[in-house]
mmCIF file of C-alpha atoms in Angstrom:
data_model
loop_
_atom_site.group_PDB
_atom_site.id
_atom_site.type_symbol
_atom_site.label_atom_id
_atom_site.label_comp_id
_atom_site.label_asym_id
_atom_site.label_seq_id
_atom_site.Cartn_x
_atom_site.Cartn_y
_atom_site.Cartn_z
ATOM 1 C CA MET A 257 -2.792 19.432 -5.062
ATOM 2 C CA ASN A 258 -0.518 17.884 -7.266
ATOM 3 C CA SER A 259 -1.126 14.114 -6.356
ATOM 4 C CA ARG A 260 -1.963 11.625 -3.832
ATOM 5 C CA ARG A 261 0.990 12.228 -1.687
ATOM 6 C CA ASP A 262 0.373 15.771 -1.379
ATOM 7 C CA PHE A 263 -3.479 15.228 -0.226
ATOM 8 C CA LEU A 264 -1.999 12.535 2.053
ATOM 9 C CA GLN A 265 0.312 14.736 3.879
ATOM 10 C CA LYS A 266 -1.471 17.419 4.507
ATOM 11 C CA ILE A 267 -4.978 15.782 5.148
ATOM 12 C CA THR A 268 -3.222 14.210 7.961
ATOM 13 C CA ALA A 269 -0.900 16.931 8.980
ATOM 14 C CA THR A 270 -3.747 19.065 9.756
ATOM 15 C CA ALA A 271 -5.359 16.475 12.053
ATOM 16 C CA PHE A 272 -6.074 17.679 15.627
ATOM 17 C CA SER A 273 -4.235 15.847 18.554
ATOM 18 C CA ILE A 274 -6.204 14.293 21.145
ATOM 19 C CA PRO A 275 -4.810 12.137 23.911
ATOM 20 C CA LEU A 276 -5.051 8.908 24.777
ATOM 21 C CA VAL A 277 -7.921 8.141 27.198
ATOM 22 C CA ALA A 278 -6.588 6.671 30.490
ATOM 23 C CA GLY A 279 -7.303 2.711 30.754
ATOM 24 C CA ILE A 280 -6.162 2.089 27.079
ATOM 25 C CA SER A 281 -3.143 0.021 27.281
ATOM 26 C CA PRO A 282 -3.273 -1.255 23.269
ATOM 27 C CA LYS A 283 -1.510 -5.044 23.117
ATOM 28 C CA SER A 284 -0.204 -4.165 19.992
ATOM 29 C CA PHE A 285 1.844 -1.287 19.860
ATOM 30 C CA SER A 286 5.269 -2.869 21.320
ATOM 31 C CA SER A 287 5.318 -5.214 18.031
ATOM 32 C CA THR A 288 7.198 -2.955 16.191
ATOM 33 C CA SER A 289 10.248 -3.434 17.700
ATOM 34 C CA LEU A 290 13.225 -5.394 16.621
ATOM 35 C CA PRO A 291 15.614 -7.856 18.098
ATOM 36 C CA GLN A 292 18.688 -5.686 19.105
ATOM 37 C CA GLU A 293 20.593 -8.714 18.968
ATOM 38 C CA ASN A 294 20.682 -9.057 15.385
ATOM 39 C CA ASP A 295 22.553 -6.463 13.244
ATOM 40 C CA LYS A 296 22.343 -7.997 9.947
ATOM 41 C CA VAL A 297 20.655 -4.902 7.775
ATOM 42 C CA LEU A 298 18.864 -5.504 4.438
ATOM 43 C CA ARG A 299 20.410 -3.886 1.520
ATOM 44 C CA VAL A 300 18.284 -2.433 -0.784
ATOM 45 C CA ALA A 301 18.146 -0.698 -4.298
ATOM 46 C CA LEU A 302 15.154 2.023 -5.077
ATOM 47 C CA MET A 303 14.060 1.861 -8.395
ATOM 48 C CA GLY A 304 12.532 4.692 -9.840
ATOM 49 C CA LEU A 305 13.678 8.222 -7.974
ATOM 50 C CA GLY A 306 10.166 9.982 -8.012
ATOM 51 C CA SER A 307 8.438 11.486 -4.995
ATOM 52 C CA TYR A 308 7.816 8.895 -3.067
ATOM 53 C CA ALA A 309 11.110 7.484 -3.425
ATOM 54 C CA ASN A 310 12.324 10.526 -2.074
ATOM 55 C CA ARG A 311 10.072 9.816 0.997
ATOM 56 C CA VAL A 312 11.055 6.140 1.177
ATOM 57 C CA ALA A 313 14.666 7.053 1.225
ATOM 58 C CA ASP A 314 14.032 9.723 3.980
ATOM 59 C CA ALA A 315 12.155 7.408 6.399
ATOM 60 C CA MET A 316 14.923 4.624 5.525
ATOM 61 C CA LYS A 317 17.698 7.388 7.833
ATOM 62 C CA ASP A 318 16.170 6.047 10.654
ATOM 63 C CA CYS A 319 15.557 2.302 9.879
ATOM 64 C CA LYS A 320 17.983 -0.351 11.944
ATOM 65 C CA ARG A 321 17.269 -3.699 9.682
ATOM 66 C CA ALA A 322 17.229 -1.889 6.393
ATOM 67 C CA LYS A 323 19.891 0.778 4.124
ATOM 68 C CA ILE A 324 19.793 1.916 0.792
ATOM 69 C CA THR A 325 22.700 0.809 -1.163
ATOM 70 C CA GLY A 326 21.934 0.687 -4.901
ATOM 71 C CA VAL A 327 19.595 3.087 -7.173
ATOM 72 C CA ILE A 328 18.040 2.177 -10.406
ATOM 73 C CA SER A 329 16.539 5.319 -12.372
ATOM 74 C CA GLY A 330 16.332 6.196 -15.946
ATOM 75 C CA THR A 331 17.791 9.835 -15.801
ATOM 76 C CA PRO A 332 21.558 10.003 -15.024
ATOM 77 C CA SER A 333 21.175 13.312 -13.206
ATOM 78 C CA LYS A 334 18.834 11.956 -10.785
ATOM 79 C CA ILE A 335 21.437 9.251 -10.110
ATOM 80 C CA LYS A 336 24.439 11.594 -8.770
ATOM 81 C CA VAL A 337 22.349 13.741 -6.967
ATOM 82 C CA TRP A 338 21.253 10.062 -4.832
ATOM 83 C CA GLN A 339 25.164 9.072 -5.060
ATOM 84 C CA ALA A 340 25.817 12.283 -3.175
ATOM 85 C CA ARG A 341 23.338 11.726 -0.768
ATOM 86 C CA PHE A 342 23.465 8.245 0.390
ATOM 87 C CA ASN A 343 27.386 7.295 -0.580
ATOM 88 C CA ILE A 344 26.585 4.839 -3.394
ATOM 89 C CA PRO A 345 29.535 4.314 -5.094
ATOM 90 C CA ASP A 346 29.069 4.035 -9.179
ATOM 91 C CA LYS A 347 29.186 -0.106 -9.357
ATOM 92 C CA ASN A 348 25.829 0.402 -7.487
ATOM 93 C CA CYS A 349 23.929 2.492 -10.007
ATOM 94 C CA TYR A 350 21.774 1.205 -12.925
ATOM 95 C CA ASN A 351 19.435 2.222 -15.324
ATOM 96 C CA TYR A 352 16.629 0.594 -16.253
ATOM 97 C CA GLU A 353 18.029 -1.188 -19.292
ATOM 98 C CA ASN A 354 21.410 -3.057 -17.493
ATOM 99 C CA PHE A 355 19.914 -3.274 -13.912
ATOM 100 C CA ASP A 356 19.943 -7.161 -14.781
ATOM 101 C CA ALA A 357 23.226 -7.171 -13.642
ATOM 102 C CA ILE A 358 22.361 -6.846 -9.799
ATOM 103 C CA LYS A 359 22.798 -10.689 -10.171
ATOM 104 C CA ASN A 360 25.965 -10.492 -9.522
ATOM 105 C CA ASN A 361 26.148 -7.618 -7.158
ATOM 106 C CA PRO A 362 26.497 -8.646 -3.386
ATOM 107 C CA ASP A 363 25.841 -5.337 -1.998
ATOM 108 C CA ILE A 364 22.076 -5.645 -3.215
ATOM 109 C CA ASP A 365 19.935 -7.999 -1.351
ATOM 110 C CA ALA A 366 16.206 -6.392 -2.123
ATOM 111 C CA VAL A 367 15.257 -4.051 -5.211
ATOM 112 C CA TYR A 368 12.152 -1.564 -4.053
ATOM 113 C CA ILE A 369 10.147 -1.104 -7.232
ATOM 114 C CA ILE A 370 8.486 2.558 -6.996
ATOM 115 C CA THR A 371 7.642 3.504 -10.549
ATOM 116 C CA PRO A 372 4.376 3.307 -12.844
ATOM 117 C CA ASN A 373 1.970 0.652 -11.834
ATOM 118 C CA ALA A 374 2.718 -0.846 -15.830
ATOM 119 C CA LEU A 375 5.973 -1.406 -15.166
ATOM 120 C CA HIS A 376 5.875 -3.107 -11.873
ATOM 121 C CA HIS A 377 5.037 -6.496 -13.435
ATOM 122 C CA PRO A 378 8.489 -6.971 -16.446
ATOM 123 C CA GLN A 379 10.395 -5.147 -13.418
ATOM 124 C CA CYS A 380 9.820 -7.359 -10.720
ATOM 125 C CA LEU A 381 10.551 -10.840 -13.230
ATOM 126 C CA ARG A 382 13.954 -9.305 -14.052
ATOM 127 C CA VAL A 383 14.700 -8.830 -10.528
ATOM 128 C CA ALA A 384 13.153 -12.286 -9.293
ATOM 129 C CA ALA A 385 15.542 -13.854 -12.430
ATOM 130 C CA ALA A 386 18.606 -11.702 -10.895
ATOM 131 C CA GLY A 387 18.099 -13.848 -7.623
ATOM 132 C CA LYS A 388 17.154 -10.283 -5.598
ATOM 133 C CA HIS A 389 14.049 -10.090 -3.648
ATOM 134 C CA VAL A 390 11.420 -8.085 -4.346
ATOM 135 C CA ILE A 391 9.398 -5.144 -2.873
ATOM 136 C CA CYS A 392 7.212 -3.613 -4.589
ATOM 137 C CA GLU A 393 4.589 -0.629 -3.978
ATOM 138 C CA LYS A 394 1.047 -0.680 -4.823
ATOM 139 C CA PRO A 395 -1.027 -1.786 -6.834
ATOM 140 C CA MET A 396 1.539 -4.268 -7.347
ATOM 141 C CA SER A 397 -0.094 -4.651 -11.065
ATOM 142 C CA ILE A 398 -2.241 -3.174 -13.482
ATOM 143 C CA ASN A 399 -4.521 -6.864 -13.562
ATOM 144 C CA ALA A 400 -4.136 -9.923 -11.774
ATOM 145 C CA LYS A 401 -3.007 -11.989 -14.449
ATOM 146 C CA GLU A 402 -0.406 -10.110 -14.004
ATOM 147 C CA GLY A 403 -0.022 -10.470 -10.628
ATOM 148 C CA ARG A 404 -0.147 -13.895 -10.341
ATOM 149 C CA GLU A 405 2.965 -14.048 -12.538
ATOM 150 C CA MET A 406 5.084 -12.273 -10.246
ATOM 151 C CA VAL A 407 3.943 -14.528 -7.698
ATOM 152 C CA GLU A 408 5.171 -17.340 -9.379
ATOM 153 C CA ALA A 409 7.959 -15.653 -10.748
ATOM 154 C CA CYS A 410 9.147 -15.089 -7.516
ATOM 155 C CA LYS A 411 8.625 -18.378 -6.119
ATOM 156 C CA LYS A 412 10.085 -19.752 -8.819
ATOM 157 C CA ALA A 413 13.337 -17.924 -7.941
ATOM 158 C CA GLY A 414 13.262 -18.592 -4.305
ATOM 159 C CA VAL A 415 13.456 -15.120 -3.705
ATOM 160 C CA HIS A 416 10.499 -13.075 -1.328
ATOM 161 C CA LEU A 417 7.726 -10.960 -2.941
ATOM 162 C CA LEU A 418 6.429 -7.796 -0.480
ATOM 163 C CA ILE A 419 3.928 -5.157 -1.121
ATOM 164 C CA GLY A 420 4.412 -1.568 0.037
ATOM 165 C CA TYR A 421 1.546 -1.570 2.239
ATOM 166 C CA ARG A 422 2.892 0.326 5.081
ATOM 167 C CA MET A 423 -0.046 0.281 6.572
ATOM 168 C CA HIS A 424 -0.023 -3.547 7.615
ATOM 169 C CA PHE A 425 2.608 -2.007 10.097
ATOM 170 C CA GLU A 426 1.201 0.924 11.498
ATOM 171 C CA ALA A 427 0.333 0.818 15.460
ATOM 172 C CA ASN A 428 -3.917 2.256 15.531
ATOM 173 C CA THR A 429 -4.648 -0.323 12.507
ATOM 174 C CA LYS A 430 -2.677 -2.629 14.063
ATOM 175 C CA GLU A 431 -5.063 -2.380 17.418
ATOM 176 C CA ILE A 432 -7.975 -2.809 15.830
ATOM 177 C CA VAL A 433 -7.372 -6.066 14.269
ATOM 178 C CA ARG A 434 -6.637 -7.443 17.285
ATOM 179 C CA MET A 435 -9.495 -6.337 18.714
ATOM 180 C CA ARG A 436 -11.636 -7.656 16.152
ATOM 181 C CA SER A 437 -9.568 -10.610 16.166
ATOM 182 C CA GLU A 438 -9.525 -11.570 19.921
ATOM 183 C CA GLY A 439 -13.648 -11.254 19.726
ATOM 184 C CA GLU A 440 -14.068 -7.501 21.619
ATOM 185 C CA LEU A 441 -15.792 -5.684 18.485
ATOM 186 C CA GLY A 442 -18.226 -9.216 18.372
ATOM 187 C CA LYS A 443 -19.512 -10.351 14.971
ATOM 188 C CA ILE A 444 -18.618 -8.119 12.078
ATOM 189 C CA MET A 445 -21.669 -6.552 10.330
ATOM 190 C CA PHE A 446 -20.239 -3.683 7.924
ATOM 191 C CA PHE A 447 -17.123 -1.810 6.857
ATOM 192 C CA GLN A 448 -17.478 1.530 5.069
ATOM 193 C CA GLY A 449 -14.054 2.960 3.604
ATOM 194 C CA LEU A 450 -13.803 6.577 1.663
ATOM 195 C CA SER A 451 -10.660 6.865 -0.021
ATOM 196 C CA GLY A 452 -9.773 10.509 -2.327
ATOM 197 C CA PHE A 453 -8.872 13.628 -3.197
ATOM 198 C CA ILE A 454 -8.891 16.350 -5.974
ATOM 199 C CA ILE A 455 -6.196 15.289 -8.612
ATOM 200 C CA GLY A 456 -3.985 17.905 -9.795
ATOM 201 C CA ASP A 457 -2.268 17.868 -13.252
ATOM 202 C CA PRO A 458 -3.736 16.131 -16.169
ATOM 203 C CA SER A 459 -0.740 14.936 -17.792
ATOM 204 C CA GLN A 460 0.734 12.837 -14.927
ATOM 205 C CA TRP A 461 1.121 8.871 -15.594
ATOM 206 C CA ARG A 462 -1.719 8.161 -12.778
ATOM 207 C CA LEU A 463 -4.491 9.393 -15.838
ATOM 208 C CA ASN A 464 -2.491 7.895 -18.361
ATOM 209 C CA ARG A 465 -4.047 4.105 -18.916
ATOM 210 C CA GLU A 466 -1.720 2.564 -20.438
ATOM 211 C CA LEU A 467 0.961 3.430 -17.368
ATOM 212 C CA ALA A 468 -1.536 3.599 -14.337
ATOM 213 C CA GLY A 469 -4.107 0.516 -15.552
ATOM 214 C CA GLY A 470 -7.336 2.734 -14.553
ATOM 215 C CA GLY A 471 -7.499 5.826 -12.612
ATOM 216 C CA ALA A 472 -8.588 6.695 -9.240
ATOM 217 C CA MET A 473 -9.295 3.010 -7.924
ATOM 218 C CA MET A 474 -5.568 1.919 -8.597
ATOM 219 C CA ASP A 475 -3.954 5.296 -6.850
ATOM 220 C CA ILE A 476 -6.238 5.513 -3.892
ATOM 221 C CA GLY A 477 -9.323 2.945 -4.095
ATOM 222 C CA ILE A 478 -6.823 0.124 -3.439
ATOM 223 C CA TYR A 479 -6.572 1.655 0.360
ATOM 224 C CA SER A 480 -10.338 1.010 0.920
ATOM 225 C CA ILE A 481 -10.256 -2.763 -0.827
ATOM 226 C CA ASN A 482 -7.339 -3.542 0.953
ATOM 227 C CA GLY A 483 -7.991 -1.890 4.029
ATOM 228 C CA SER A 484 -11.986 -3.788 4.070
ATOM 229 C CA ARG A 485 -9.935 -7.601 4.109
ATOM 230 C CA TYR A 486 -7.855 -6.382 6.793
ATOM 231 C CA MET A 487 -10.579 -4.714 8.995
ATOM 232 C CA VAL A 488 -13.182 -7.348 8.103
ATOM 233 C CA GLY A 489 -10.271 -10.343 8.761
ATOM 234 C CA GLU A 490 -11.904 -11.764 5.612
ATOM 235 C CA ASP A 491 -11.855 -11.715 1.729
ATOM 236 C CA PRO A 492 -14.919 -10.352 -0.310
ATOM 237 C CA ILE A 493 -16.643 -12.837 -2.301
ATOM 238 C CA TRP A 494 -18.933 -10.583 -4.202
ATOM 239 C CA VAL A 495 -18.860 -6.722 -5.575
ATOM 240 C CA THR A 496 -21.221 -4.421 -7.251
ATOM 241 C CA ALA A 497 -19.839 -0.841 -8.326
ATOM 242 C CA GLN A 498 -21.195 1.998 -9.809
ATOM 243 C CA GLU A 499 -19.238 4.602 -11.889
ATOM 244 C CA THR A 500 -19.536 8.446 -11.731
ATOM 245 C CA LYS A 501 -17.355 10.508 -14.153
ATOM 246 C CA THR A 502 -18.250 14.562 -14.184
ATOM 247 C CA ASP A 503 -15.033 15.467 -16.830
ATOM 248 C CA PRO A 504 -14.472 13.271 -19.728
ATOM 249 C CA VAL A 505 -11.739 15.327 -20.846
ATOM 250 C CA LYS A 506 -9.528 14.804 -17.681
ATOM 251 C CA PHE A 507 -10.480 11.425 -17.484
ATOM 252 C CA LYS A 508 -10.140 9.195 -20.068
ATOM 253 C CA GLU A 509 -12.040 6.109 -21.376
ATOM 254 C CA GLY A 510 -10.469 3.487 -18.765
ATOM 255 C CA VAL A 511 -9.514 6.254 -16.219
ATOM 256 C CA ASP A 512 -11.696 6.181 -13.502
ATOM 257 C CA GLU A 513 -12.820 9.523 -11.769
ATOM 258 C CA THR A 514 -15.065 8.301 -9.285
ATOM 259 C CA ILE A 515 -16.351 4.641 -8.283
ATOM 260 C CA GLN A 516 -18.809 3.565 -5.758
ATOM 261 C CA PHE A 517 -18.665 0.159 -4.587
ATOM 262 C CA GLN A 518 -19.937 -2.398 -2.346
ATOM 263 C CA MET A 519 -18.729 -5.884 -1.270
ATOM 264 C CA GLY A 520 -19.931 -9.003 0.226
ATOM 265 C CA PHE A 521 -18.094 -11.469 2.443
ATOM 266 C CA PRO A 522 -18.322 -15.152 3.971
ATOM 267 C CA SER A 523 -20.040 -14.648 7.080
ATOM 268 C CA GLY A 524 -22.398 -11.952 6.146
ATOM 269 C CA ALA A 525 -20.932 -8.502 6.717
ATOM 270 C CA VAL A 526 -21.118 -5.940 4.232
ATOM 271 C CA ALA A 527 -18.694 -3.111 3.142
ATOM 272 C CA SER A 528 -19.423 0.328 1.460
ATOM 273 C CA CYS A 529 -16.676 1.934 -0.731
ATOM 274 C CA LEU A 530 -15.875 5.071 -2.487
ATOM 275 C CA SER A 531 -13.097 5.900 -4.871
ATOM 276 C CA THR A 532 -12.529 8.831 -6.156
ATOM 277 C CA TYR A 533 -10.263 11.834 -7.809
ATOM 278 C CA SER A 534 -12.637 14.541 -7.402
ATOM 279 C CA MET A 535 -13.492 15.104 -4.035
ATOM 280 C CA ASN A 536 -10.798 16.152 -0.645
ATOM 281 C CA TYR A 537 -10.940 15.064 2.868
ATOM 282 C CA LEU A 538 -12.163 11.786 2.470
ATOM 283 C CA ASP A 539 -9.307 9.096 4.414
ATOM 284 C CA LYS A 540 -11.694 6.926 6.568
ATOM 285 C CA PHE A 541 -12.437 3.558 7.849
ATOM 286 C CA TYR A 542 -15.369 2.884 10.006
ATOM 287 C CA LEU A 543 -15.858 -0.882 11.294
ATOM 288 C CA ASN A 544 -18.851 -1.999 13.212
ATOM 289 C CA GLY A 545 -19.305 -5.173 15.278
ATOM 290 C CA LYS A 546 -22.120 -6.111 17.098
ATOM 291 C CA LYS A 547 -20.488 -5.392 20.412
ATOM 292 C CA GLY A 548 -18.352 -1.988 19.241
ATOM 293 C CA PHE A 549 -17.249 -0.353 16.769
ATOM 294 C CA ALA A 550 -13.832 1.176 15.493
ATOM 295 C CA GLU A 551 -12.977 4.405 13.339
ATOM 296 C CA MET A 552 -10.162 5.821 11.772
ATOM 297 C CA GLN A 553 -9.611 9.529 10.477
ATOM 298 C CA PRO A 554 -6.736 10.126 8.658
ATOM 299 C CA SER A 555 -7.206 6.257 8.175
ATOM 300 C CA THR A 556 -4.030 5.646 5.621
ATOM 301 C CA GLY A 557 -2.253 9.088 5.122
ATOM 302 C CA TYR A 558 1.137 9.081 6.369
ATOM 303 C CA GLY A 559 0.563 9.891 9.827
ATOM 304 C CA PRO A 560 -0.318 10.626 12.734
ATOM 305 C CA ILE A 561 -3.601 8.493 11.991
ATOM 306 C CA LYS A 562 -6.384 9.541 14.421
ATOM 307 C CA SER A 563 -8.547 6.256 15.884
ATOM 308 C CA TRP A 564 -11.112 5.483 18.293
ATOM 309 C CA THR A 565 -13.717 2.754 19.448
ATOM 310 C CA HIS A 566 -16.838 2.358 21.599
ATOM 311 C CA LYS A 567 -13.837 2.245 24.718
ATOM 312 C CA GLY A 568 -12.684 5.824 23.892
ATOM 313 C CA ARG A 569 -9.802 6.934 21.661
ATOM 314 C CA LEU A 570 -6.457 5.347 20.948
ATOM 315 C CA ASP A 571 -4.319 7.647 18.556
ATOM 316 C CA LEU A 572 -1.010 5.783 19.322
ATOM 317 C CA PRO A 573 2.192 7.715 19.062
ATOM 318 C CA HIS A 574 3.207 8.453 15.485
ATOM 319 C CA VAL A 575 6.365 6.829 14.075
ATOM 320 C CA THR A 576 7.026 7.426 10.004
ATOM 321 C CA HIS A 577 5.080 4.785 8.563
ATOM 322 C CA GLN A 578 7.821 3.322 5.777
ATOM 323 C CA THR A 579 10.760 3.515 8.877
ATOM 324 C CA THR A 580 8.692 0.611 10.484
ATOM 325 C CA GLN A 581 7.497 -0.635 7.346
ATOM 326 C CA MET A 582 11.124 -1.302 6.024
ATOM 327 C CA ASP A 583 12.385 -2.081 9.266
ATOM 328 C CA GLU A 584 9.322 -4.742 9.441
ATOM 329 C CA MET A 585 10.211 -6.253 5.744
ATOM 330 C CA ALA A 586 13.800 -6.335 6.552
ATOM 331 C CA GLY A 587 12.739 -8.892 9.226
ATOM 332 C CA ILE A 588 10.735 -10.824 6.841
ATOM 333 C CA ILE A 589 13.526 -11.177 4.478
ATOM 334 C CA LEU A 590 16.595 -11.730 6.688
ATOM 335 C CA ASP A 591 14.511 -13.495 10.228
ATOM 336 C CA GLY A 592 11.403 -15.280 8.674
ATOM 337 C CA LYS A 593 9.108 -12.868 10.716
ATOM 338 C CA VAL A 594 5.789 -13.489 10.135
ATOM 339 C CA PRO A 595 3.608 -10.177 10.049
ATOM 340 C CA MET A 596 0.202 -9.364 11.687
ATOM 341 C CA ILE A 597 -1.281 -8.461 8.478
ATOM 342 C CA PRO A 598 0.554 -10.549 5.534
ATOM 343 C CA VAL A 599 2.439 -7.916 2.947
ATOM 344 C CA ASP A 600 3.317 -10.803 0.298
ATOM 345 C CA GLY A 601 2.229 -11.292 -3.161
ATOM 346 C CA GLU A 602 -0.534 -13.303 -2.259
ATOM 347 C CA GLU A 603 -1.790 -10.530 -0.291
ATOM 348 C CA GLY A 604 -1.331 -7.759 -3.397
ATOM 349 C CA TRP A 605 -2.718 -10.318 -5.594
ATOM 350 C CA LYS A 606 -6.194 -10.948 -4.091
ATOM 351 C CA ASP A 607 -6.115 -7.008 -4.261
ATOM 352 C CA MET A 608 -6.105 -7.232 -8.110
ATOM 353 C CA VAL A 609 -9.064 -9.726 -8.394
ATOM 354 C CA ILE A 610 -11.134 -7.424 -6.526
ATOM 355 C CA ILE A 611 -10.181 -4.541 -8.680
ATOM 356 C CA ASP A 612 -10.987 -6.487 -11.778
ATOM 357 C CA ALA A 613 -14.197 -7.612 -10.133
ATOM 358 C CA ILE A 614 -15.017 -3.743 -9.386
ATOM 359 C CA PHE A 615 -14.024 -3.437 -12.961
ATOM 360 C CA GLU A 616 -16.308 -6.126 -14.816
ATOM 361 C CA ALA A 617 -18.931 -4.989 -12.402
ATOM 362 C CA VAL A 618 -18.912 -1.145 -13.674
ATOM 363 C CA LYS A 619 -18.970 -2.420 -17.166
ATOM 364 C CA THR A 620 -21.908 -5.079 -16.874
ATOM 365 C CA GLY A 621 -23.849 -3.127 -14.117
ATOM 366 C CA ARG A 622 -23.956 -6.595 -12.752
ATOM 367 C CA LYS A 623 -23.421 -7.952 -9.236
ATOM 368 C CA VAL A 624 -20.207 -10.189 -9.529
ATOM 369 C CA GLU A 625 -18.786 -12.902 -7.900
ATOM 370 C CA ILE A 626 -15.203 -12.955 -6.703
ATOM 371 C CA LYS A 627 -13.352 -16.082 -7.691
ATOM 372 C CA TYR A 628 -9.511 -16.580 -5.991
ATOM 373 C CA VAL A 629 -8.464 -18.624 -8.850
#
């Protein structure tokens, strides 16, 4: 398989279905609905027209509050194809050199940045300077310093910065977070996150340190980092980590193949996680509390998500994640809606602080204190 996209699609497509257990009535499932009376739509330009942008675009066909009105790409032939697909006029099409001109385009409210990781920072700064809201794929940047600069630039410009954490709006995820926050699992003791697949094409940008900022951790391991935070309900305060590299030709210096990492939280809860580009079928979250547990497998794939707790199966009905994400983000930007699990720039920055600490722990072999400053 050539990428994380293929992996996530395949592992979730083959997951078997198990019906809901009688008596389980998740309270958070209906929270994705949006006010019918508010017909204002978020007009979005997609920046970077690769495979994931195509997935987002297909999902947005079913959105009620968001639509594609512009595109930004360095490939003229792609722009022509997208114009035909979405009836986008020439005046709403830009390349990477001239997209600052969106400042004067009333047809575009927000730009969704879906480009290689190292480009997120400079592109975000330019979009913010143009006065447009920013939706940025994760990881938001290649380090915490750049992430902080993105947050501050958007604050200064008075625009939203949202990170593409689609799982924050997913029904099974939200139900387990609700159960934890309402005390149904008791005091949280332990979280396990397994995130990995065997990456294909060795020439792809995800294995290029300059473009990716790392390897598996930036691409797939961030799911376990972010998942630990919303599942435990706290931000970790220390980390230890160990790297394993079996193929130094494919995974060059600065491109991690496999990292095991452990985190500690203020309450005393601990986490044990794995990020890898060399093992398939790793997409699992497990949360343990003194009164119960919750488990998800697949936990972050494109769906359907499979989940169960000490009370029985959940397996809530699947809605395409990106459809829900974009409608909910429209609600945040247009209506001031507050999501159950944050998706703002501060949320993305905290993940980058943790990733920086993980890389430091790998390098030094020491326990690293995590400081959110």
